[in-house]
Amino acid sequence: MILRLDVRGAIVVAAAIIGLVTIAAPARADQCDDIAKQLAGGIDGLKVNFKAANIIYLTHPAAKELSLGCRAQGAAYSNELYAKGERKPTPQFYDLVASAAAIIFTVTKDDTTTGATRCLKRMGLLRGDKITMRYKRLNMECTRTKTDAAIAITRPKDE
């Protein structure tokens, strides 16, 4: 008995399997990249710089540093917005943080403006240079140094 190899049949079966795999798993853009594009389109003067690991670095004239952190494997939060500005934040900085948080976390801009303003203005002599608060299901952590003030906004994965 001679074992006869049917090459054409094997190629057809392999092509069918590859076709089914590519149809079953369509190529999707990263959710974090989509959010960065929405931010760049929705906020004047905001530019997307580069992506490193799970962080997309952004630039805007009102902020010294601005980044969008996306959920990594096992992280306790879904997305994170980090913004650093002057020690006494300007109204443009508040507007930038509120607009970006509203787009990232799909909350109204009024709510994010109120939360960011409360967090950044609570820092001082009585309460210290690090404030952690929760507003409208968002976790906000504000820190201050001699020259800078920063805010990090996150939402837990389960909310």
Short mmCIF file of C-alpha atoms in Angstrom, two decimals:
data_model
loop_
_atom_site.label_atom_id
_atom_site.label_comp_id
_atom_site.label_asym_id
_atom_site.label_seq_id
_atom_site.Cartn_x
_atom_site.Cartn_y
_atom_site.Cartn_z
CA MET A 1 0.00 0.00 0.00
CA ILE A 2 1.47 3.28 -1.07
CA LEU A 3 0.69 6.39 0.99
CA ARG A 4 -0.29 9.05 -1.44
CA LEU A 5 -0.09 12.68 -0.31
CA ASP A 6 -2.66 15.02 -1.77
CA VAL A 7 -0.90 18.38 -1.67
CA ARG A 8 -3.68 20.37 -3.22
CA GLY A 9 -6.21 19.10 -0.71
CA ALA A 10 -3.91 19.95 2.21
CA ILE A 11 -3.41 23.49 0.88
CA VAL A 12 -7.16 23.98 0.49
CA VAL A 13 -7.80 22.80 4.06
CA ALA A 14 -5.02 25.04 5.43
CA ALA A 15 -6.36 28.05 3.52
CA ALA A 16 -9.87 27.37 4.83
CA ILE A 17 -8.61 27.21 8.42
CA ILE A 18 -6.64 30.45 8.02
CA GLY A 19 -9.67 32.13 6.47
CA LEU A 20 -11.92 31.08 9.34
CA VAL A 21 -9.42 32.30 11.92
CA THR A 22 -9.08 35.74 10.30
CA ILE A 23 -12.85 36.11 9.94
CA ALA A 24 -13.53 34.99 13.52
CA ALA A 25 -11.01 37.43 15.06
CA PRO A 26 -11.28 40.76 13.26
CA ALA A 27 -8.48 43.25 13.74
CA ARG A 28 -9.48 45.91 16.25
CA ALA A 29 -7.87 49.16 17.14
CA ASP A 30 -6.74 49.53 20.72
CA GLN A 31 -9.37 51.19 22.94
CA CYS A 32 -6.70 53.44 24.39
CA ASP A 33 -5.71 54.68 20.93
CA ASP A 34 -9.36 55.43 20.18
CA ILE A 35 -9.67 57.49 23.37
CA ALA A 36 -6.47 59.39 22.50
CA LYS A 37 -7.89 60.22 19.06
CA GLN A 38 -11.13 61.43 20.65
CA LEU A 39 -9.12 63.62 23.04
CA ALA A 40 -7.08 65.12 20.20
CA GLY A 41 -10.24 65.80 18.20
CA GLY A 42 -12.25 67.16 21.12
CA ILE A 43 -9.73 69.45 22.83
CA ASP A 44 -8.09 72.34 21.01
CA GLY A 45 -4.30 72.37 21.22
CA LEU A 46 -4.00 68.77 22.46
CA LYS A 47 -1.52 66.57 20.60
CA VAL A 48 -0.81 62.86 20.94
CA ASN A 49 2.94 62.30 21.30
CA PHE A 50 3.79 58.62 21.63
CA LYS A 51 2.77 55.41 23.32
CA ALA A 52 5.01 53.50 25.70
CA ALA A 53 3.73 50.29 27.29
CA ASN A 54 0.19 51.17 28.44
CA ILE A 55 0.66 54.94 28.62
CA ILE A 56 -0.04 57.48 25.89
CA TYR A 57 1.79 60.76 26.39
CA LEU A 58 -0.06 63.90 25.37
CA THR A 59 0.91 67.58 25.16
CA HIS A 60 -1.07 70.75 25.72
CA PRO A 61 0.06 74.33 26.40
CA ALA A 62 -1.86 74.47 29.72
CA ALA A 63 -0.11 71.41 31.23
CA LYS A 64 3.50 70.54 31.97
CA GLU A 65 2.78 66.82 31.73
CA LEU A 66 -0.29 65.01 30.47
CA SER A 67 -0.79 61.29 30.00
CA LEU A 68 -3.48 58.70 29.51
CA GLY A 69 -2.85 55.36 31.20
CA CYS A 70 -4.74 52.36 29.97
CA ARG A 71 -5.62 49.26 31.90
CA ALA A 72 -2.84 46.73 32.17
CA GLN A 73 -3.29 43.09 33.04
CA GLY A 74 -4.35 42.89 36.67
CA ALA A 75 -4.57 46.65 37.25
CA ALA A 76 -7.21 47.85 39.70
CA TYR A 77 -8.41 50.72 37.48
CA SER A 78 -9.77 50.95 33.97
CA ASN A 79 -8.15 54.15 32.66
CA GLU A 80 -6.12 56.92 34.29
CA LEU A 81 -5.70 60.57 33.43
CA TYR A 82 -2.61 62.25 34.86
CA ALA A 83 -2.05 65.98 34.48
CA LYS A 84 0.61 68.22 35.99
CA GLY A 85 0.58 72.00 35.93
CA GLU A 86 1.72 75.05 37.86
CA ARG A 87 1.47 75.15 41.66
CA LYS A 88 -1.46 77.55 41.31
CA PRO A 89 -3.42 75.95 38.45
CA THR A 90 -4.80 78.27 35.80
CA PRO A 91 -8.43 78.20 34.58
CA GLN A 92 -7.13 76.71 31.31
CA PHE A 93 -5.61 73.81 33.28
CA TYR A 94 -8.92 73.16 35.06
CA ASP A 95 -10.74 73.24 31.72
CA LEU A 96 -8.22 70.86 30.14
CA VAL A 97 -8.49 68.33 32.97
CA ALA A 98 -12.28 68.54 33.02
CA SER A 99 -12.60 68.13 29.25
CA ALA A 100 -10.19 65.20 29.11
CA ALA A 101 -11.81 63.42 32.07
CA ALA A 102 -15.26 63.93 30.56
CA ILE A 103 -14.15 62.26 27.32
CA ILE A 104 -12.20 59.42 28.95
CA PHE A 105 -14.71 58.47 31.65
CA THR A 106 -17.94 59.50 29.83
CA VAL A 107 -19.08 61.80 32.62
CA THR A 108 -20.46 65.29 32.10
CA LYS A 109 -17.92 68.09 31.91
CA ASP A 110 -19.65 69.97 34.74
CA ASP A 111 -19.14 67.02 37.10
CA THR A 112 -15.48 66.58 36.18
CA THR A 113 -14.88 70.32 36.50
CA THR A 114 -16.40 70.33 39.99
CA GLY A 115 -14.42 67.27 41.09
CA ALA A 116 -11.06 68.44 39.74
CA THR A 117 -11.52 71.95 41.15
CA ARG A 118 -12.44 70.63 44.59
CA CYS A 119 -9.49 68.27 44.67
CA LEU A 120 -6.91 70.81 43.53
CA LYS A 121 -8.20 73.61 45.74
CA ARG A 122 -8.30 71.49 48.91
CA MET A 123 -4.53 71.23 49.03
CA GLY A 124 -3.01 73.71 51.40
CA LEU A 125 -1.77 74.46 54.86
CA LEU A 126 -4.62 72.76 56.73
CA ARG A 127 -5.13 69.62 54.65
CA GLY A 128 -1.60 69.04 53.36
CA ASP A 129 -0.06 68.50 49.96
CA LYS A 130 -1.75 65.22 49.10
CA ILE A 131 -5.52 64.90 48.80
CA THR A 132 -7.43 61.76 47.90
CA MET A 133 -11.13 62.06 47.19
CA ARG A 134 -13.98 60.39 45.37
CA TYR A 135 -16.48 62.30 43.24
CA LYS A 136 -19.12 60.88 40.89
CA ARG A 137 -17.57 57.38 40.95
CA LEU A 138 -14.15 58.78 40.04
CA ASN A 139 -11.10 58.51 42.29
CA MET A 140 -9.06 61.71 42.34
CA GLU A 141 -5.63 62.10 43.87
CA CYS A 142 -4.08 65.55 43.94
CA THR A 143 -0.48 66.21 44.95
CA ARG A 144 1.53 69.39 45.23
CA THR A 145 5.24 70.20 45.39
CA LYS A 146 6.99 73.54 45.67
CA THR A 147 6.64 74.18 41.95
CA ASP A 148 3.93 71.83 40.61
CA ALA A 149 0.41 70.58 41.24
CA ALA A 150 -0.78 67.28 39.76
CA ILE A 151 -4.02 65.36 39.56
CA ALA A 152 -4.60 61.69 38.75
CA ILE A 153 -8.15 60.59 37.96
CA THR A 154 -9.10 56.92 37.81
CA ARG A 155 -12.22 54.78 37.83
CA PRO A 156 -12.18 51.33 39.44
CA LYS A 157 -12.71 48.38 37.10
CA ASP A 158 -15.90 47.24 38.78
CA GLU A 159 -17.78 50.51 38.18
#
